[in-house]
């Protein structure tokens, strides 16, 4: 439980701190979303798993509550710097509600295998964030905002988030396995998938640079793809070499996505989706999961409806000029 908890609050929080003037909001609003979301997630998950008339509270339910907030945090990456705290709280309520319904459909009705929640959390959160950011698209931000960039120190803080997530990902994928044997399998497979993914990410990052240098933004994000990619089959009896192959393939897909997808997309609304690179970290590896049909449809429709609600003028959305700036909502 503690590993998952640290990953949600520290890992995701610091991973978002790469923007030079949005560090307070990245960590602070992440904490707000997570603290609020785990309470709402307890209720929503409990609704589908009630025994009698009461919601059972135990370590497993607390882990599930933390997991439910991860969907909102992934979507937060798609709209980072462009939404108000109030908007994010509303998004959290709506997304976790829809997530709980979709997860019940996928795991209980369709009986899909998804021990690491690559499909129900990562793919769902990415598609949901995609739909929200398309609806909230701002023509005024078509040209890059002056604050929409990182600095040397902000990238170091973001790397801290990457390291925490990388370290606790075996716990992410094994926490909800049904038996101890499956938990060990999930942890081992994730361990080797992440290791292989990291080595391949460094190698390709260097090969794709004319000077042979590493790209910090690639290392921050693509090194995590191995954990997502192996999540669906982590508890199965696959050979460690197979897990390493999965991690390596995830690294190749993610790095190539970072390198080419984000520079080749010319349609302005789609540029928003590439923001924070959630497409390559969560969206692409998550597609290795099975039974994605309901997840894709529900996430896109739910995200579009949520985006429409978030556009209501009284929710305090920052102006285009004040995007990516902590001083709008924080004492700086």
Short mmCIF file of C-alpha atoms in Angstrom, two decimals:
data_model
loop_
_atom_site.label_atom_id
_atom_site.label_comp_id
_atom_site.label_asym_id
_atom_site.label_seq_id
_atom_site.Cartn_x
_atom_site.Cartn_y
_atom_site.Cartn_z
CA UNK A 1 0.00 0.00 0.00
CA UNK A 2 2.73 2.46 0.93
CA UNK A 3 4.47 2.02 -2.43
CA UNK A 4 1.27 2.76 -4.30
CA UNK A 5 0.55 5.74 -2.06
CA UNK A 6 4.03 7.21 -2.60
CA UNK A 7 3.72 6.67 -6.34
CA UNK A 8 0.44 8.56 -6.49
CA UNK A 9 1.48 11.56 -4.40
CA UNK A 10 5.23 11.83 -4.98
CA UNK A 11 5.71 10.04 -8.29
CA UNK A 12 2.92 11.62 -10.29
CA UNK A 13 3.31 14.93 -8.48
CA UNK A 14 6.96 15.49 -9.29
CA UNK A 15 6.68 13.98 -12.77
CA UNK A 16 4.57 17.01 -13.71
CA UNK A 17 7.02 19.63 -12.42
CA UNK A 18 8.93 20.04 -15.69
CA UNK A 19 7.22 23.35 -16.52
CA UNK A 20 9.41 26.21 -15.36
CA UNK A 21 6.66 28.28 -13.67
CA UNK A 22 4.14 25.60 -12.79
CA UNK A 23 5.88 23.57 -10.09
CA UNK A 24 3.61 24.64 -7.21
CA UNK A 25 0.50 23.64 -9.13
CA UNK A 26 2.01 20.43 -10.46
CA UNK A 27 2.76 19.10 -6.97
CA UNK A 28 0.06 20.96 -5.04
CA UNK A 29 -2.92 20.36 -7.31
CA UNK A 30 -1.75 16.77 -7.76
CA UNK A 31 -1.95 16.38 -3.99
CA UNK A 32 -5.40 17.99 -3.93
CA UNK A 33 -6.69 15.73 -6.71
CA UNK A 34 -5.25 12.62 -5.08
CA UNK A 35 -6.53 13.42 -1.58
CA UNK A 36 -10.00 14.25 -2.86
CA UNK A 37 -10.04 11.46 -5.41
CA UNK A 38 -9.17 8.66 -3.01
CA UNK A 39 -12.19 9.59 -0.88
CA UNK A 40 -14.51 9.69 -3.87
CA UNK A 41 -12.89 6.54 -5.25
CA UNK A 42 -13.61 4.70 -2.01
CA UNK A 43 -17.30 5.45 -2.46
CA UNK A 44 -17.44 4.69 -6.17
CA UNK A 45 -15.47 1.45 -5.92
CA UNK A 46 -17.40 0.51 -2.82
CA UNK A 47 -20.68 0.99 -4.67
CA UNK A 48 -19.78 -1.87 -7.01
CA UNK A 49 -18.40 -4.12 -4.29
CA UNK A 50 -20.75 -3.60 -1.35
CA UNK A 51 -21.40 -6.50 0.97
CA UNK A 52 -24.90 -6.11 2.27
CA UNK A 53 -25.52 -2.41 2.83
CA UNK A 54 -22.02 -1.39 3.89
CA UNK A 55 -18.81 -0.52 2.05
CA UNK A 56 -15.89 -2.65 3.21
CA UNK A 57 -12.80 -0.63 4.14
CA UNK A 58 -9.47 -2.46 4.25
CA UNK A 59 -5.99 -2.25 2.73
CA UNK A 60 -7.24 -3.56 -0.61
CA UNK A 61 -9.98 -0.93 -0.78
CA UNK A 62 -7.41 1.77 0.04
CA UNK A 63 -5.16 0.55 -2.77
CA UNK A 64 -8.14 0.55 -5.14
CA UNK A 65 -9.00 4.08 -4.04
CA UNK A 66 -5.45 5.21 -4.82
CA UNK A 67 -5.62 3.49 -8.20
CA UNK A 68 -8.85 5.28 -9.05
CA UNK A 69 -7.14 8.64 -8.54
CA UNK A 70 -4.41 7.64 -11.00
CA UNK A 71 -6.85 7.99 -13.90
CA UNK A 72 -7.50 11.62 -12.99
CA UNK A 73 -3.78 12.29 -12.52
CA UNK A 74 -3.00 10.88 -15.97
CA UNK A 75 -5.68 13.11 -17.48
CA UNK A 76 -4.28 16.02 -15.46
CA UNK A 77 -1.15 15.69 -17.57
CA UNK A 78 -3.15 16.41 -20.71
CA UNK A 79 -4.53 19.71 -19.43
CA UNK A 80 -1.58 20.71 -17.25
CA UNK A 81 -1.34 24.47 -16.93
CA UNK A 82 -4.65 25.16 -18.66
CA UNK A 83 -7.23 24.39 -15.99
CA UNK A 84 -8.16 25.76 -12.57
CA UNK A 85 -8.14 23.72 -9.34
CA UNK A 86 -11.95 23.82 -9.30
CA UNK A 87 -12.07 22.41 -12.81
CA UNK A 88 -9.72 19.62 -11.80
CA UNK A 89 -11.88 18.70 -8.80
CA UNK A 90 -14.93 18.45 -11.06
CA UNK A 91 -12.94 16.39 -13.55
CA UNK A 92 -11.87 14.10 -10.70
CA UNK A 93 -15.45 13.49 -9.58
CA UNK A 94 -16.70 12.76 -13.08
CA UNK A 95 -13.74 10.71 -14.25
CA UNK A 96 -13.55 8.47 -11.20
CA UNK A 97 -17.30 7.85 -11.42
CA UNK A 98 -17.02 6.83 -15.07
CA UNK A 99 -13.83 4.88 -14.38
CA UNK A 100 -15.52 2.80 -11.68
CA UNK A 101 -18.36 1.91 -14.05
CA UNK A 102 -15.97 0.97 -16.85
CA UNK A 103 -13.73 -1.07 -14.55
CA UNK A 104 -16.72 -3.04 -13.31
CA UNK A 105 -17.72 -3.72 -16.91
CA UNK A 106 -14.23 -4.79 -17.98
CA UNK A 107 -13.19 -6.88 -14.97
CA UNK A 108 -16.50 -8.25 -13.67
CA UNK A 109 -18.73 -8.56 -16.72
CA UNK A 110 -16.23 -9.04 -19.55
CA UNK A 111 -13.83 -10.90 -17.21
CA UNK A 112 -10.76 -9.35 -18.86
CA UNK A 113 -7.33 -9.93 -17.31
CA UNK A 114 -5.75 -6.65 -16.27
CA UNK A 115 -3.85 -7.09 -13.01
CA UNK A 116 -1.69 -4.00 -13.57
CA UNK A 117 -4.64 -1.94 -14.85
CA UNK A 118 -2.86 -1.03 -18.09
CA UNK A 119 -6.25 -0.89 -19.74
CA UNK A 120 -8.63 0.32 -17.05
CA UNK A 121 -6.31 3.00 -15.63
CA UNK A 122 -3.59 3.99 -18.10
CA UNK A 123 -5.43 3.64 -21.41
CA UNK A 124 -8.65 4.97 -19.88
CA UNK A 125 -6.94 7.99 -18.32
CA UNK A 126 -5.10 8.79 -21.55
CA UNK A 127 -8.17 8.56 -23.78
CA UNK A 128 -10.23 10.51 -21.25
CA UNK A 129 -7.58 13.22 -21.12
CA UNK A 130 -7.45 13.28 -24.91
CA UNK A 131 -11.18 13.92 -25.16
CA UNK A 132 -11.11 16.60 -22.46
CA UNK A 133 -8.21 18.51 -24.00
CA UNK A 134 -9.78 18.40 -27.47
CA UNK A 135 -12.98 19.95 -26.12
CA UNK A 136 -11.01 22.53 -24.10
CA UNK A 137 -8.76 23.41 -27.05
CA UNK A 138 -7.73 27.07 -27.06
CA UNK A 139 -6.88 28.69 -30.41
CA UNK A 140 -4.94 31.34 -28.50
CA UNK A 141 -2.39 28.72 -27.44
CA UNK A 142 -1.77 27.49 -30.98
CA UNK A 143 1.66 29.07 -30.84
CA UNK A 144 3.79 27.87 -27.95
CA UNK A 145 3.29 29.83 -24.73
CA UNK A 146 6.41 31.45 -23.26
CA UNK A 147 5.98 29.46 -20.02
CA UNK A 148 5.40 26.16 -21.80
CA UNK A 149 8.97 24.95 -21.45
CA UNK A 150 11.29 23.42 -18.88
CA UNK A 151 14.51 24.53 -17.23
CA UNK A 152 17.50 22.57 -15.99
CA UNK A 153 16.20 22.52 -12.42
CA UNK A 154 12.57 21.79 -13.30
CA UNK A 155 13.71 18.76 -15.31
CA UNK A 156 15.66 17.50 -12.30
CA UNK A 157 12.51 17.67 -10.15
CA UNK A 158 10.54 15.85 -12.85
CA UNK A 159 13.20 13.15 -12.90
CA UNK A 160 12.60 12.63 -9.17
CA UNK A 161 9.01 11.74 -10.02
CA UNK A 162 10.20 9.32 -12.67
CA UNK A 163 12.54 7.59 -10.24
CA UNK A 164 9.84 7.15 -7.60
CA UNK A 165 7.37 5.75 -10.13
CA UNK A 166 10.04 3.48 -11.58
CA UNK A 167 10.88 2.09 -8.16
CA UNK A 168 7.31 1.44 -7.03
CA UNK A 169 5.87 0.17 -10.32
CA UNK A 170 6.39 -3.51 -9.41
CA UNK A 171 4.11 -2.83 -6.44
CA UNK A 172 1.60 -1.11 -8.73
CA UNK A 173 1.32 -4.19 -10.92
CA UNK A 174 1.34 -6.76 -8.13
CA UNK A 175 -0.69 -5.07 -5.38
CA UNK A 176 -4.06 -6.50 -6.41
CA UNK A 177 -2.97 -9.95 -7.58
CA UNK A 178 -5.26 -12.60 -6.11
CA UNK A 179 -2.60 -14.85 -4.56
CA UNK A 180 0.95 -14.55 -3.26
CA UNK A 181 2.30 -16.59 -6.18
CA UNK A 182 0.74 -14.20 -8.67
CA UNK A 183 2.02 -11.20 -6.75
CA UNK A 184 5.57 -12.51 -6.99
CA UNK A 185 5.17 -13.19 -10.72
CA UNK A 186 3.80 -9.70 -11.31
CA UNK A 187 6.62 -8.06 -9.36
CA UNK A 188 9.34 -10.08 -11.12
CA UNK A 189 7.94 -9.51 -14.61
CA UNK A 190 7.53 -5.79 -14.00
CA UNK A 191 11.03 -5.59 -12.51
CA UNK A 192 12.67 -6.97 -15.64
CA UNK A 193 10.37 -5.20 -18.08
CA UNK A 194 11.25 -1.84 -16.54
CA UNK A 195 14.96 -2.64 -16.51
CA UNK A 196 15.00 -3.61 -20.19
CA UNK A 197 12.82 -0.64 -21.10
CA UNK A 198 15.24 1.74 -19.41
CA UNK A 199 18.34 0.39 -21.14
CA UNK A 200 16.66 0.48 -24.56
CA UNK A 201 15.35 3.99 -23.92
CA UNK A 202 18.84 5.28 -23.15
CA UNK A 203 20.25 3.51 -26.20
CA UNK A 204 17.67 4.80 -28.67
CA UNK A 205 17.73 8.28 -27.14
CA UNK A 206 21.45 8.47 -27.83
CA UNK A 207 21.15 6.97 -31.31
CA UNK A 208 18.47 9.46 -32.35
CA UNK A 209 20.54 12.49 -31.39
CA UNK A 210 23.07 13.70 -33.95
CA UNK A 211 25.60 14.30 -31.17
CA UNK A 212 24.83 11.04 -29.41
CA UNK A 213 23.46 12.77 -26.31
CA UNK A 214 20.62 11.64 -24.06
CA UNK A 215 17.29 13.48 -23.99
CA UNK A 216 16.03 14.14 -20.47
CA UNK A 217 12.40 14.33 -21.58
CA UNK A 218 12.69 10.85 -23.12
CA UNK A 219 14.34 9.41 -20.02
CA UNK A 220 11.71 10.98 -17.77
CA UNK A 221 8.82 9.37 -19.59
CA UNK A 222 9.71 6.49 -21.90
CA UNK A 223 11.52 4.57 -19.14
CA UNK A 224 8.14 4.05 -17.46
CA UNK A 225 6.47 2.51 -20.51
CA UNK A 226 7.75 -0.96 -19.64
CA UNK A 227 5.73 -0.99 -16.44
CA UNK A 228 2.55 -0.04 -18.26
CA UNK A 229 3.09 -2.43 -21.14
CA UNK A 230 3.59 -5.53 -18.99
CA UNK A 231 0.78 -4.63 -16.60
CA UNK A 232 -1.97 -6.65 -18.22
CA UNK A 233 -0.03 -9.92 -18.30
CA UNK A 234 2.27 -9.29 -15.33
CA UNK A 235 0.78 -12.04 -13.16
CA UNK A 236 0.87 -14.68 -15.89
CA UNK A 237 3.56 -17.34 -16.23
CA UNK A 238 5.66 -15.57 -18.82
CA UNK A 239 9.43 -15.99 -18.95
CA UNK A 240 11.48 -13.04 -17.64
CA UNK A 241 12.96 -12.80 -21.13
CA UNK A 242 9.44 -12.27 -22.50
CA UNK A 243 8.88 -9.51 -19.96
CA UNK A 244 12.14 -7.91 -21.06
CA UNK A 245 11.03 -8.11 -24.70
CA UNK A 246 7.76 -6.40 -23.78
CA UNK A 247 9.66 -3.65 -22.00
CA UNK A 248 12.05 -3.23 -24.92
CA UNK A 249 9.23 -2.97 -27.45
CA UNK A 250 7.44 -0.46 -25.22
CA UNK A 251 10.61 1.63 -25.09
CA UNK A 252 10.97 1.63 -28.87
CA UNK A 253 7.34 2.61 -29.40
CA UNK A 254 7.47 5.33 -26.75
CA UNK A 255 10.74 6.89 -27.91
CA UNK A 256 9.65 6.88 -31.54
CA UNK A 257 6.34 8.37 -30.48
CA UNK A 258 8.09 11.16 -28.58
CA UNK A 259 10.45 11.78 -31.46
CA UNK A 260 8.08 11.71 -34.42
CA UNK A 261 4.46 11.87 -33.28
CA UNK A 262 4.86 15.08 -31.31
CA UNK A 263 6.56 16.87 -34.19
CA UNK A 264 4.50 15.47 -37.05
CA UNK A 265 1.06 16.28 -35.68
CA UNK A 266 0.08 19.57 -37.30
CA UNK A 267 -3.57 19.73 -36.32
CA UNK A 268 -3.70 22.23 -33.39
CA UNK A 269 -6.22 20.31 -31.26
CA UNK A 270 -4.05 17.20 -31.42
CA UNK A 271 -1.02 19.18 -30.31
CA UNK A 272 -2.72 19.51 -26.94
CA UNK A 273 -2.88 15.73 -26.64
CA UNK A 274 0.84 15.38 -27.12
CA UNK A 275 1.32 17.69 -24.16
CA UNK A 276 3.00 15.95 -21.26
CA UNK A 277 3.44 13.02 -23.70
CA UNK A 278 0.68 10.98 -22.11
CA UNK A 279 0.11 9.44 -25.50
CA UNK A 280 3.46 7.68 -25.43
CA UNK A 281 3.66 6.83 -21.75
CA UNK A 282 0.14 5.57 -21.04
CA UNK A 283 -1.83 5.48 -24.28
CA UNK A 284 0.47 3.47 -26.56
CA UNK A 285 1.64 0.71 -24.16
CA UNK A 286 -1.89 0.40 -22.81
CA UNK A 287 -3.07 -0.63 -26.27
CA UNK A 288 -1.38 -3.98 -25.75
CA UNK A 289 -4.20 -4.82 -23.39
CA UNK A 290 -7.25 -6.80 -24.47
CA UNK A 291 -10.91 -5.75 -24.50
CA UNK A 292 -10.15 -2.07 -25.11
CA UNK A 293 -13.36 -1.41 -26.99
CA UNK A 294 -15.49 -0.41 -24.03
CA UNK A 295 -12.62 1.46 -22.40
CA UNK A 296 -11.95 3.54 -25.51
CA UNK A 297 -15.59 4.36 -26.13
CA UNK A 298 -16.51 5.14 -22.54
CA UNK A 299 -13.36 7.20 -21.97
CA UNK A 300 -13.80 9.28 -25.13
CA UNK A 301 -17.49 9.94 -24.58
CA UNK A 302 -17.02 10.58 -20.87
CA UNK A 303 -14.05 12.85 -21.51
CA UNK A 304 -15.91 14.85 -24.14
CA UNK A 305 -18.88 15.37 -21.82
CA UNK A 306 -16.56 16.31 -18.96
CA UNK A 307 -14.71 18.77 -21.18
CA UNK A 308 -18.02 20.40 -22.09
CA UNK A 309 -18.86 20.83 -18.42
CA UNK A 310 -15.41 22.24 -17.64
CA UNK A 311 -15.90 24.96 -20.27
CA UNK A 312 -18.58 26.61 -18.14
CA UNK A 313 -17.32 30.18 -17.55
CA UNK A 314 -17.87 30.32 -13.78
CA UNK A 315 -15.30 27.59 -13.05
CA UNK A 316 -12.38 30.03 -13.00
CA UNK A 317 -10.33 28.91 -15.97
CA UNK A 318 -7.19 31.00 -16.43
CA UNK A 319 -6.87 33.21 -19.49
CA UNK A 320 -4.54 32.20 -22.31
CA UNK A 321 -2.00 34.75 -21.12
CA UNK A 322 -1.95 33.32 -17.58
CA UNK A 323 -1.64 29.64 -18.50
CA UNK A 324 1.29 27.62 -17.14
CA UNK A 325 1.80 30.16 -14.34
CA UNK A 326 1.59 29.42 -10.60
CA UNK A 327 1.00 33.05 -9.65
CA UNK A 328 -2.63 32.84 -10.82
CA UNK A 329 -3.60 30.47 -8.00
CA UNK A 330 -0.64 30.56 -5.59
CA UNK A 331 1.26 33.08 -3.49
CA UNK A 332 4.61 33.18 -5.25
#
